[in-house]
Tab-separated table of C-alpha atoms and ligand atoms in Angstrom:
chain	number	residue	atom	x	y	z
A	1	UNK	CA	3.329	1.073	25.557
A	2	UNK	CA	0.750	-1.195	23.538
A	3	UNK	CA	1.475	-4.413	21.882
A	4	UNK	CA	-1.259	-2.548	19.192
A	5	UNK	CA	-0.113	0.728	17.844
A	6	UNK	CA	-2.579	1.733	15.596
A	7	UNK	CA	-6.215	-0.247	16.201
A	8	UNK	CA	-9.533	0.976	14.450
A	9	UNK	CA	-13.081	0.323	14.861
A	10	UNK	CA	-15.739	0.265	12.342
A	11	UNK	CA	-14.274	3.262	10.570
A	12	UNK	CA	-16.618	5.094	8.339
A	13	UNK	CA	-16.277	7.942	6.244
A	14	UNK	CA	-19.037	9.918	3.945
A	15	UNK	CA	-18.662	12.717	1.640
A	16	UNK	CA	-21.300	14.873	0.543
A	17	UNK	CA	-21.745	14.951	-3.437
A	18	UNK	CA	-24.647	16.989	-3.816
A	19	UNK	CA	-28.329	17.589	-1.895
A	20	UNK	CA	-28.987	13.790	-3.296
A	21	UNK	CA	-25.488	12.123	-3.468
A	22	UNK	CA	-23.620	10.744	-0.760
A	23	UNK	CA	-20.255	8.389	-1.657
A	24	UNK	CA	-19.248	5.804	1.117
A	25	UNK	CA	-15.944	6.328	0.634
A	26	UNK	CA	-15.370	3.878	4.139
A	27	UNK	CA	-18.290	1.403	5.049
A	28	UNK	CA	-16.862	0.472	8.444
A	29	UNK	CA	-13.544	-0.873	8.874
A	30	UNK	CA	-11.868	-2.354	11.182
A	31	UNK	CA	-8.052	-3.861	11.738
A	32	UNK	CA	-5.055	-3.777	14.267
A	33	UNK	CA	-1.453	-2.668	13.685
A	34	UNK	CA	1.028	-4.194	15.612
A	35	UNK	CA	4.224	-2.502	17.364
A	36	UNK	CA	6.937	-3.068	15.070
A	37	UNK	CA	5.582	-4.202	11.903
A	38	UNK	CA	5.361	-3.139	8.135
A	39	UNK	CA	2.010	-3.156	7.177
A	40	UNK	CA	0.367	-2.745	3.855
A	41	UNK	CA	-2.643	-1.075	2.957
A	42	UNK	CA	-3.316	-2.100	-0.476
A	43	UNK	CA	-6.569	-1.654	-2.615
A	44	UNK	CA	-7.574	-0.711	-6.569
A	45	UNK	CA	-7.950	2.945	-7.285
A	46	UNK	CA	-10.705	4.717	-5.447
A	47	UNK	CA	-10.687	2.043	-2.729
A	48	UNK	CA	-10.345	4.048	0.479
A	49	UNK	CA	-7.068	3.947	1.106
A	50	UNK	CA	-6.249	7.828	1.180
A	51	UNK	CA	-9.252	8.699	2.875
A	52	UNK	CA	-8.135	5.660	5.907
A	53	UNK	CA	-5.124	7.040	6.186
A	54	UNK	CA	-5.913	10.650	6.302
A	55	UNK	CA	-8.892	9.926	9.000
A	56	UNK	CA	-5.780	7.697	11.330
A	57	UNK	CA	-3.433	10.573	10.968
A	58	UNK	CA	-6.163	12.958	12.018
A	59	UNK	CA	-6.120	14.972	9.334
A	60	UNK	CA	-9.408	13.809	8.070
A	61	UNK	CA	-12.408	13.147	11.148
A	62	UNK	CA	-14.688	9.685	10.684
A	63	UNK	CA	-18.042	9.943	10.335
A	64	UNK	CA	-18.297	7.178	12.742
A	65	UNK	CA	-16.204	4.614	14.514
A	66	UNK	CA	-13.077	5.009	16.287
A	67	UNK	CA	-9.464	5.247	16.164
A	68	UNK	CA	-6.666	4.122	19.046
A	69	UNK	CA	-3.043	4.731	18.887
A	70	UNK	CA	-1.119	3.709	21.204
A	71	UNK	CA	-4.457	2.486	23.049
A	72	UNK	CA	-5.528	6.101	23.312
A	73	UNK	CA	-8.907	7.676	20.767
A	74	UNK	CA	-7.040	9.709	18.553
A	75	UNK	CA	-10.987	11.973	18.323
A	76	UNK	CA	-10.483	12.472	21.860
A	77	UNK	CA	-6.376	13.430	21.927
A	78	UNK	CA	-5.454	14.321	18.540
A	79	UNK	CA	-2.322	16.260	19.406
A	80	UNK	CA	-1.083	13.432	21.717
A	81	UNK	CA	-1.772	11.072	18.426
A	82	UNK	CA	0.000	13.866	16.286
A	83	UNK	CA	3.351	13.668	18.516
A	84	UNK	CA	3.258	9.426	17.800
A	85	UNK	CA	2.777	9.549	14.086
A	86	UNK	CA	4.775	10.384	11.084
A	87	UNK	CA	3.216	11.101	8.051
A	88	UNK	CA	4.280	11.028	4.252
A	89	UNK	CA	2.090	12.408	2.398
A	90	UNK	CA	1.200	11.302	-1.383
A	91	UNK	CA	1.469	14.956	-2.414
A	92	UNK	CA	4.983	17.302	-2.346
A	93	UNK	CA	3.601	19.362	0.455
A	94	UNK	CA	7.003	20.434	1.582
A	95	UNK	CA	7.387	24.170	1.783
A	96	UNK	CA	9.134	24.776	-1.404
A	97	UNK	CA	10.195	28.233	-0.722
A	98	UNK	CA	12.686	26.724	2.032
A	99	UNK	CA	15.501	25.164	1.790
A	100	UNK	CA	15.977	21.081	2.847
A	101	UNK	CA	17.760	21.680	6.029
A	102	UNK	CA	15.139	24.488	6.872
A	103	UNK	CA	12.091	22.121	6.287
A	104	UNK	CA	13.258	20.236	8.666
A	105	UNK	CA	14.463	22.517	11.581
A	106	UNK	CA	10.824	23.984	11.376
A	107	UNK	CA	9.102	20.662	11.830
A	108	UNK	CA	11.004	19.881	14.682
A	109	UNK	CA	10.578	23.056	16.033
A	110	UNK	CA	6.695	22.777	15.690
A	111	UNK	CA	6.929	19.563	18.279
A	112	UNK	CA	9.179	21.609	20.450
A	113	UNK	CA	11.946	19.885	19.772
A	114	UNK	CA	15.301	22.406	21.121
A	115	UNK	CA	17.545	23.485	18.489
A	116	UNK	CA	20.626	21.199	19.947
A	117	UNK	CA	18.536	17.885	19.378
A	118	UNK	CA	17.043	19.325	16.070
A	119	UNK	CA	20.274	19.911	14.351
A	120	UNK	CA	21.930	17.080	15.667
A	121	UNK	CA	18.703	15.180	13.609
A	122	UNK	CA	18.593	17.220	11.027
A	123	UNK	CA	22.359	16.399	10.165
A	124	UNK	CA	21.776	12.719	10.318
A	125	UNK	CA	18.738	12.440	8.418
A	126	UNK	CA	19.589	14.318	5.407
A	127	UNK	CA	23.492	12.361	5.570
A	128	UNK	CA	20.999	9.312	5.484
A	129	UNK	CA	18.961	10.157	2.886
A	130	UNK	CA	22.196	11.453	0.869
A	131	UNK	CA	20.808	15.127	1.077
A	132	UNK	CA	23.516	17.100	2.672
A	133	UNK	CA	25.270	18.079	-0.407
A	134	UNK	CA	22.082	19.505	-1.335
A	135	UNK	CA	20.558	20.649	1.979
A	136	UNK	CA	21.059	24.823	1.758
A	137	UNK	CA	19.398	24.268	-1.300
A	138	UNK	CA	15.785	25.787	-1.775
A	139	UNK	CA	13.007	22.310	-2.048
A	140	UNK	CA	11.741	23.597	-5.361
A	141	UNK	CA	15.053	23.343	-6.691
A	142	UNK	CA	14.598	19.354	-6.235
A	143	UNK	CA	13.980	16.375	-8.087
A	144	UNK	CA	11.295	14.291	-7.281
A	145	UNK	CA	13.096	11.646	-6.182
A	146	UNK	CA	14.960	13.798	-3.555
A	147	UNK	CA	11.873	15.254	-2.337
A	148	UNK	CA	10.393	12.371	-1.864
A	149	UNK	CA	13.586	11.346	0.408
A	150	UNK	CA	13.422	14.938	2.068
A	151	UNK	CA	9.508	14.186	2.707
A	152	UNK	CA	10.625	10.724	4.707
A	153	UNK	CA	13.759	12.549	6.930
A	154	UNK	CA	11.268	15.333	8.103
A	155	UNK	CA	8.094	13.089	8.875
A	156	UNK	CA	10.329	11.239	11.072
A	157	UNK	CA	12.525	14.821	13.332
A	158	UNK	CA	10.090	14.313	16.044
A	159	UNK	CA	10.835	10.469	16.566
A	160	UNK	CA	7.380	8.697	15.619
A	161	UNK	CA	6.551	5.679	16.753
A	162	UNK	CA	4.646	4.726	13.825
A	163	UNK	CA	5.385	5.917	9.945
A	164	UNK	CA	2.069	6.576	7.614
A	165	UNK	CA	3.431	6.697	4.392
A	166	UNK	CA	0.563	7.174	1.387
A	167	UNK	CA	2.028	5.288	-1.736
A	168	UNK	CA	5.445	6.520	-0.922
A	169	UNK	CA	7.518	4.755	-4.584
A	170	UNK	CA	4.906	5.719	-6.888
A	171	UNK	CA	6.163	7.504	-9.629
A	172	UNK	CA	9.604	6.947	-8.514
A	173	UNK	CA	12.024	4.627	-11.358
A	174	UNK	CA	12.653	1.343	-9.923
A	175	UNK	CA	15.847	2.066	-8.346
A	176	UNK	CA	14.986	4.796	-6.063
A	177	UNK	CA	12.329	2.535	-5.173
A	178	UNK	CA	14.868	0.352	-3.931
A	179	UNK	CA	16.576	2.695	-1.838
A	180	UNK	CA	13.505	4.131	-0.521
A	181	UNK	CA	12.366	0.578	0.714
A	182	UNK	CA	15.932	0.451	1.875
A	183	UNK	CA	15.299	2.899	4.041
A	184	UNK	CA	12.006	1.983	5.093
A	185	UNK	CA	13.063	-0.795	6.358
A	186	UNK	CA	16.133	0.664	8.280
A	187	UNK	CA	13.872	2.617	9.841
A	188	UNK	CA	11.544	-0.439	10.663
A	189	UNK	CA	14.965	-2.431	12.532
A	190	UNK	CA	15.063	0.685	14.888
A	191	UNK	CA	11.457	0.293	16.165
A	192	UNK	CA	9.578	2.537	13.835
A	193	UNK	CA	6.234	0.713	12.901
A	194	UNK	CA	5.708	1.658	8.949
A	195	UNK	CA	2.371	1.897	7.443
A	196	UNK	CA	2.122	2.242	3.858
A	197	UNK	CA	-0.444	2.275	1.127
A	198	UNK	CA	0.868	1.125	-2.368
A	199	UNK	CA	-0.777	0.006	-5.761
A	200	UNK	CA	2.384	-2.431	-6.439
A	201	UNK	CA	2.402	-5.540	-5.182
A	202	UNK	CA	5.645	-7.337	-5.777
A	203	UNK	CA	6.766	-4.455	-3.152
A	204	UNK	CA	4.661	-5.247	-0.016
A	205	UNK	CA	5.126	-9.263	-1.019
A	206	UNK	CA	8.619	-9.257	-0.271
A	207	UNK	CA	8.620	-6.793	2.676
A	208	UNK	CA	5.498	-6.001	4.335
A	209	UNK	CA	5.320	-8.564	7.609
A	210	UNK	CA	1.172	-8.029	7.363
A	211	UNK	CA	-1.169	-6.878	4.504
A	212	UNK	CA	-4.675	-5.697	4.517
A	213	UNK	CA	-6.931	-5.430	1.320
A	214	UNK	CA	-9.375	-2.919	0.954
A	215	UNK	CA	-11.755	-2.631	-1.966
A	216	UNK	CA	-14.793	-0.175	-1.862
A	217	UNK	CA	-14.460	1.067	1.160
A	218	UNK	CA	-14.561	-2.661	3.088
A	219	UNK	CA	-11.761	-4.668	3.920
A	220	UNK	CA	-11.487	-7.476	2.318
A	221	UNK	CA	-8.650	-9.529	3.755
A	222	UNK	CA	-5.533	-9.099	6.311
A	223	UNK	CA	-2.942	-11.351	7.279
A	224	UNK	CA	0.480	-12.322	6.320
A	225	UNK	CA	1.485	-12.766	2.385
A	226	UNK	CA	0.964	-16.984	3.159
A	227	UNK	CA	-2.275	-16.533	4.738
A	228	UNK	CA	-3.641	-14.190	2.163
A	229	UNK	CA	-2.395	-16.838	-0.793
A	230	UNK	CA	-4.136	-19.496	1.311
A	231	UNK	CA	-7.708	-17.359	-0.166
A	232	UNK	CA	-6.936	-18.457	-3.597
A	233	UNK	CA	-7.886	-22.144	-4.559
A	234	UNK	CA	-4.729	-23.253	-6.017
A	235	UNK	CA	-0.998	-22.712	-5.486
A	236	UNK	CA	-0.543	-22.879	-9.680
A	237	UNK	CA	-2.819	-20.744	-12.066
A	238	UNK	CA	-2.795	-21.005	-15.758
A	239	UNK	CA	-3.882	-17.613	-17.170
A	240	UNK	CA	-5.013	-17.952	-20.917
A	241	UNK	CA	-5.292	-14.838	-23.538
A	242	UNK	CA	-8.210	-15.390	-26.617
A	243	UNK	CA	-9.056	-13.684	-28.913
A	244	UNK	CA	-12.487	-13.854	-27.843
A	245	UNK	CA	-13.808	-15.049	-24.339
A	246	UNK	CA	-16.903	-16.595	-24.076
A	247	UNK	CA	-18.628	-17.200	-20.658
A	248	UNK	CA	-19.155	-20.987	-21.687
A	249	UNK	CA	-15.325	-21.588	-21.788
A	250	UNK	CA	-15.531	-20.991	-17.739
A	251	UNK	CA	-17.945	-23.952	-17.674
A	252	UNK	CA	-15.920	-26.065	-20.114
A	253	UNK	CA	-12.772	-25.365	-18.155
A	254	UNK	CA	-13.878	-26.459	-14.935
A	255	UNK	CA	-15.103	-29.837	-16.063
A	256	UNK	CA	-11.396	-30.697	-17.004
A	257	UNK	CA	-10.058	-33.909	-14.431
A	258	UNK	CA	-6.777	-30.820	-13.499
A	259	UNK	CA	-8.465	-28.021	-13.025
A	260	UNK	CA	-9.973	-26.958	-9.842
A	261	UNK	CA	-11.579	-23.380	-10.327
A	262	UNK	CA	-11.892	-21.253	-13.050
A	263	UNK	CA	-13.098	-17.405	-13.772
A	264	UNK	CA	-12.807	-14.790	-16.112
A	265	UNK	CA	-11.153	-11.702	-14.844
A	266	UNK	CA	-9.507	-8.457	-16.656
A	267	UNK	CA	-10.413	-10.298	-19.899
A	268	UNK	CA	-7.943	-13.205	-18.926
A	269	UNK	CA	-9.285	-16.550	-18.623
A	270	UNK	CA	-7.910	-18.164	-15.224
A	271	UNK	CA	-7.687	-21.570	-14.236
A	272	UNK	CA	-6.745	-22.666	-10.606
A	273	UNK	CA	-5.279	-25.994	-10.838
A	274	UNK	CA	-5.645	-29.154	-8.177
A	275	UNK	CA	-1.888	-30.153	-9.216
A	276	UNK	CA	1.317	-28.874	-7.961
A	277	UNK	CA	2.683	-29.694	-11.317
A	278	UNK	CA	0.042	-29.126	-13.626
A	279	UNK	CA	0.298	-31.142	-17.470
A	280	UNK	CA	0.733	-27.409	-19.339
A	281	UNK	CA	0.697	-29.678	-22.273
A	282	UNK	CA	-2.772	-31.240	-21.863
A	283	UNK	CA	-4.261	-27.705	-20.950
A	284	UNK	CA	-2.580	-26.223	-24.092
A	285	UNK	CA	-4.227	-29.454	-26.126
A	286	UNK	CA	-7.679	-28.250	-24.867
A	287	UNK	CA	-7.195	-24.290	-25.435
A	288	UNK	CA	-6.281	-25.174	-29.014
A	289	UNK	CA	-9.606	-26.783	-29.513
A	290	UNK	CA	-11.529	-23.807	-28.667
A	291	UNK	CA	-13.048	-21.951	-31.254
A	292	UNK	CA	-11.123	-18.714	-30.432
A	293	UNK	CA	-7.202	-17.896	-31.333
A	294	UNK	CA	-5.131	-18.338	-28.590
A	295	UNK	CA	-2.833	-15.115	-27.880
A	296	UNK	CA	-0.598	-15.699	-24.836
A	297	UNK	CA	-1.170	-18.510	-21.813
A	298	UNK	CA	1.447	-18.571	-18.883
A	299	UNK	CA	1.519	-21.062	-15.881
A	300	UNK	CA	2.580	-19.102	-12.539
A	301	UNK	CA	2.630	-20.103	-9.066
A	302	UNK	CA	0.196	-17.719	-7.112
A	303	UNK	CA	1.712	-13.965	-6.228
A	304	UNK	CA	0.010	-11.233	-3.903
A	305	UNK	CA	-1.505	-10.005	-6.952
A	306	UNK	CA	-3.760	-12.950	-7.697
A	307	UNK	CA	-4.639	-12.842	-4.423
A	308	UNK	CA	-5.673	-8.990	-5.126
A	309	UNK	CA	-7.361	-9.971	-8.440
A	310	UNK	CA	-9.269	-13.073	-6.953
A	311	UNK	CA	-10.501	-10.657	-4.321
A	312	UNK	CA	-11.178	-7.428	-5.746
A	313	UNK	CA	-11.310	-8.749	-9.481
A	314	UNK	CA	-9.659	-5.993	-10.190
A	315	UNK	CA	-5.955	-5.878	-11.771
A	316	UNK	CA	-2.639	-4.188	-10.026
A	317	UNK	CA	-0.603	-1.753	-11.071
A	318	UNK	CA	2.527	-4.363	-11.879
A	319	UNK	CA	6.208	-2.862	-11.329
A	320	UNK	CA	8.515	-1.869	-14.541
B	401	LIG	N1	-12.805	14.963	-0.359
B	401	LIG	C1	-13.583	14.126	-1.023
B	401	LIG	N2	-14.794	14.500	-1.436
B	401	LIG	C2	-15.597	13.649	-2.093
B	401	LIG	N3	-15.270	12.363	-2.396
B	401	LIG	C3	-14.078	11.941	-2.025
B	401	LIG	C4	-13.160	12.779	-1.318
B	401	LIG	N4	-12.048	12.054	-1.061
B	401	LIG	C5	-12.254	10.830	-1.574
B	401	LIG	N5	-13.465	10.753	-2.160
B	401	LIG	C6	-14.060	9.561	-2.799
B	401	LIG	O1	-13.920	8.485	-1.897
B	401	LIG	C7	-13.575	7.278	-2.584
B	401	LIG	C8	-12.282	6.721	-2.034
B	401	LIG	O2	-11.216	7.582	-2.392
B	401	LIG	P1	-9.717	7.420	-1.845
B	401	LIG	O3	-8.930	8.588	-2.396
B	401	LIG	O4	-9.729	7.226	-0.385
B	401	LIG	O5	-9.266	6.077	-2.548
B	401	LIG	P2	-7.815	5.457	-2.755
B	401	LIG	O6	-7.943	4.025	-2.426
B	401	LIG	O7	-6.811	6.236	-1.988
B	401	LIG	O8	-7.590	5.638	-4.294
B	401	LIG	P3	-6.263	5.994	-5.151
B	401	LIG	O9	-5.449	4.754	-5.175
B	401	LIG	O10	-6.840	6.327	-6.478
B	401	LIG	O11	-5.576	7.157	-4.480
B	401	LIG	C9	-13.527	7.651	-4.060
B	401	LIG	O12	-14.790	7.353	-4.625
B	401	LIG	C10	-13.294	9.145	-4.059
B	401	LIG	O13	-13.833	9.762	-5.199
């Protein structure tokens, strides 16, 4: 056993548009995963994310670079990497024509898993998931919700050591995301690295141990929630809402004694401030002098998500 589950090395993937198009969907990344961790995979739409985690779950080969789990290439043993991994796929690719309880006595079957062992699993995954009222039931019969849930119990019959999970809450109301995290995390206390990719951010804040942010195909950043705030220039960030932006407001703002950075981004005007305690007052003074109407400003300490727009410049899907 590794300390480094999952490892990859200048990971690249192409895909053919047309005889003169070629999108870069991956330009070459590279990051460890360590035993025991959550890690998050975040990144705007169209970043890579999907096409990362289908290439480390094998379903997907790399144009170039290379993949190790559990210190072995996955290119050279996929079906020993296949028997370590768990995958949840963003799509309901359950077979709907089965019921729960059969979904999951097939998968474990496919890993050769005996019928003693897969029952005994199959029992105590869908009592877990709160399934077995409902587990002689055919899938297509389900909510989402409870497929989703079903999706979890059978990526994880054959015992993986690590969990790919491909934006597992989205769509889901805000409790069930609760409970899925829940169990996410229950799983995680037993030894089960998770890897998940997720457009929320308040999610992976609070419960990812490590975060990696990809945007275009290159990784932008990885490290702990701290480390990743420690990008941004300023703890407290005043964003302000006009009517009109003008470029020249950037300038303006940055030549104010409190403020330490400022930028424009998603139409917000945001100023990074040198205080811990920045005069809200004085700064509201100045914005009213401005020759535009002022529609909303709001002072906030730093979150994962200005961390995601200061790198990406791009805005996150917020929760509801
Ligand atoms: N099979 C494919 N054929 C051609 N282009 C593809 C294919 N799969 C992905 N792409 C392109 O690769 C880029 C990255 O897509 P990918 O689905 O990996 O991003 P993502 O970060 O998962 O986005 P989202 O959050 O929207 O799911 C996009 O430009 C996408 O159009």
């Amino acid at each position: 056993m590794t300390e480094i589950i999952l490892s990859t090395e200048n990971l690249k993937k192409s895909f053919v548009m047309s005889k003169t198009r070629k999108v870069e969907a991956v330009k070459g990344i590279s990051f460890d995963v360590k035993r025991g961790e959550v890690f998050g995979f975040l990144g705007p739409n169209g970043a890579g994310k999907s096409t990362t985690i289908s290439m480390v779950t094998t379903q997907l080969k790399p144009t170039s670079g290379n993949i190790f789990i559990d210190g072995k290439s996955i290119l050279e043993s996929p079906a020993m990497a296949r028997r370590k991994i768990g995958v949840v796929a963003q799509h309901n690719n359950l077979d709907r024509g089965l019921t729960a309880r059969e979904n999951l006595i097939y998968h474990a079957k496919y890993f050769g898993i005996d019928d003693k062992t897969a029952n005994k699993r199959a029992d105590e995954y869908l009592e877990k998931f709160g399934l077995t009222d409902r587990q002689n039931d055919y899938v297509k019969s389900y909510s989402g919700g409870m497929a989703q849930r079903l999706k979890i119990a059978r990526a994880i019959m054959h015992n993986p050591e690590i969990l790919f999970l491909d934006e597992p809450t989205t769509g889901l109301d805000p409790s069930y995301r609760a409970i899925l995290w829940e169990q996410m995390l229950a799983l995680n206390k037993t030894g089960t690295t998770i890897f998940l990719t997720t457009h929320y951010m308040e999610e992976p804040e609070q419960l990812a141990d490590r975060i990696a942010i990809v945007d275009q195909g290159e990784l932008k950043a990885i490290g702990t929630v701290d480390e990743l705030k420690a990008l941004i220039p300023s703890k407290n960030i005043i964003s302000i809402k006009l009517a009109r932006l003008d470029p020249k407001f950037v300038d303006q703002a940055k030549a104010l004694p409190e403020v330490k950075n400022a930028t424009i981004t998603n139409d917000v005007l945001l100023l990074y401030m040198k205080e811990n305690k920045p005069d809200f007052n004085r700064i509201l003074e100045w914005v009213n002098k401005l020759d535009s109407p002022l529609q909303n400003i709001s002072l906030s300490a730093s979150s994962l998500d200005d961390v995601f727009v200061h790198l990406t410049g791009k805005g996150s899907v917020k929760n509801d």
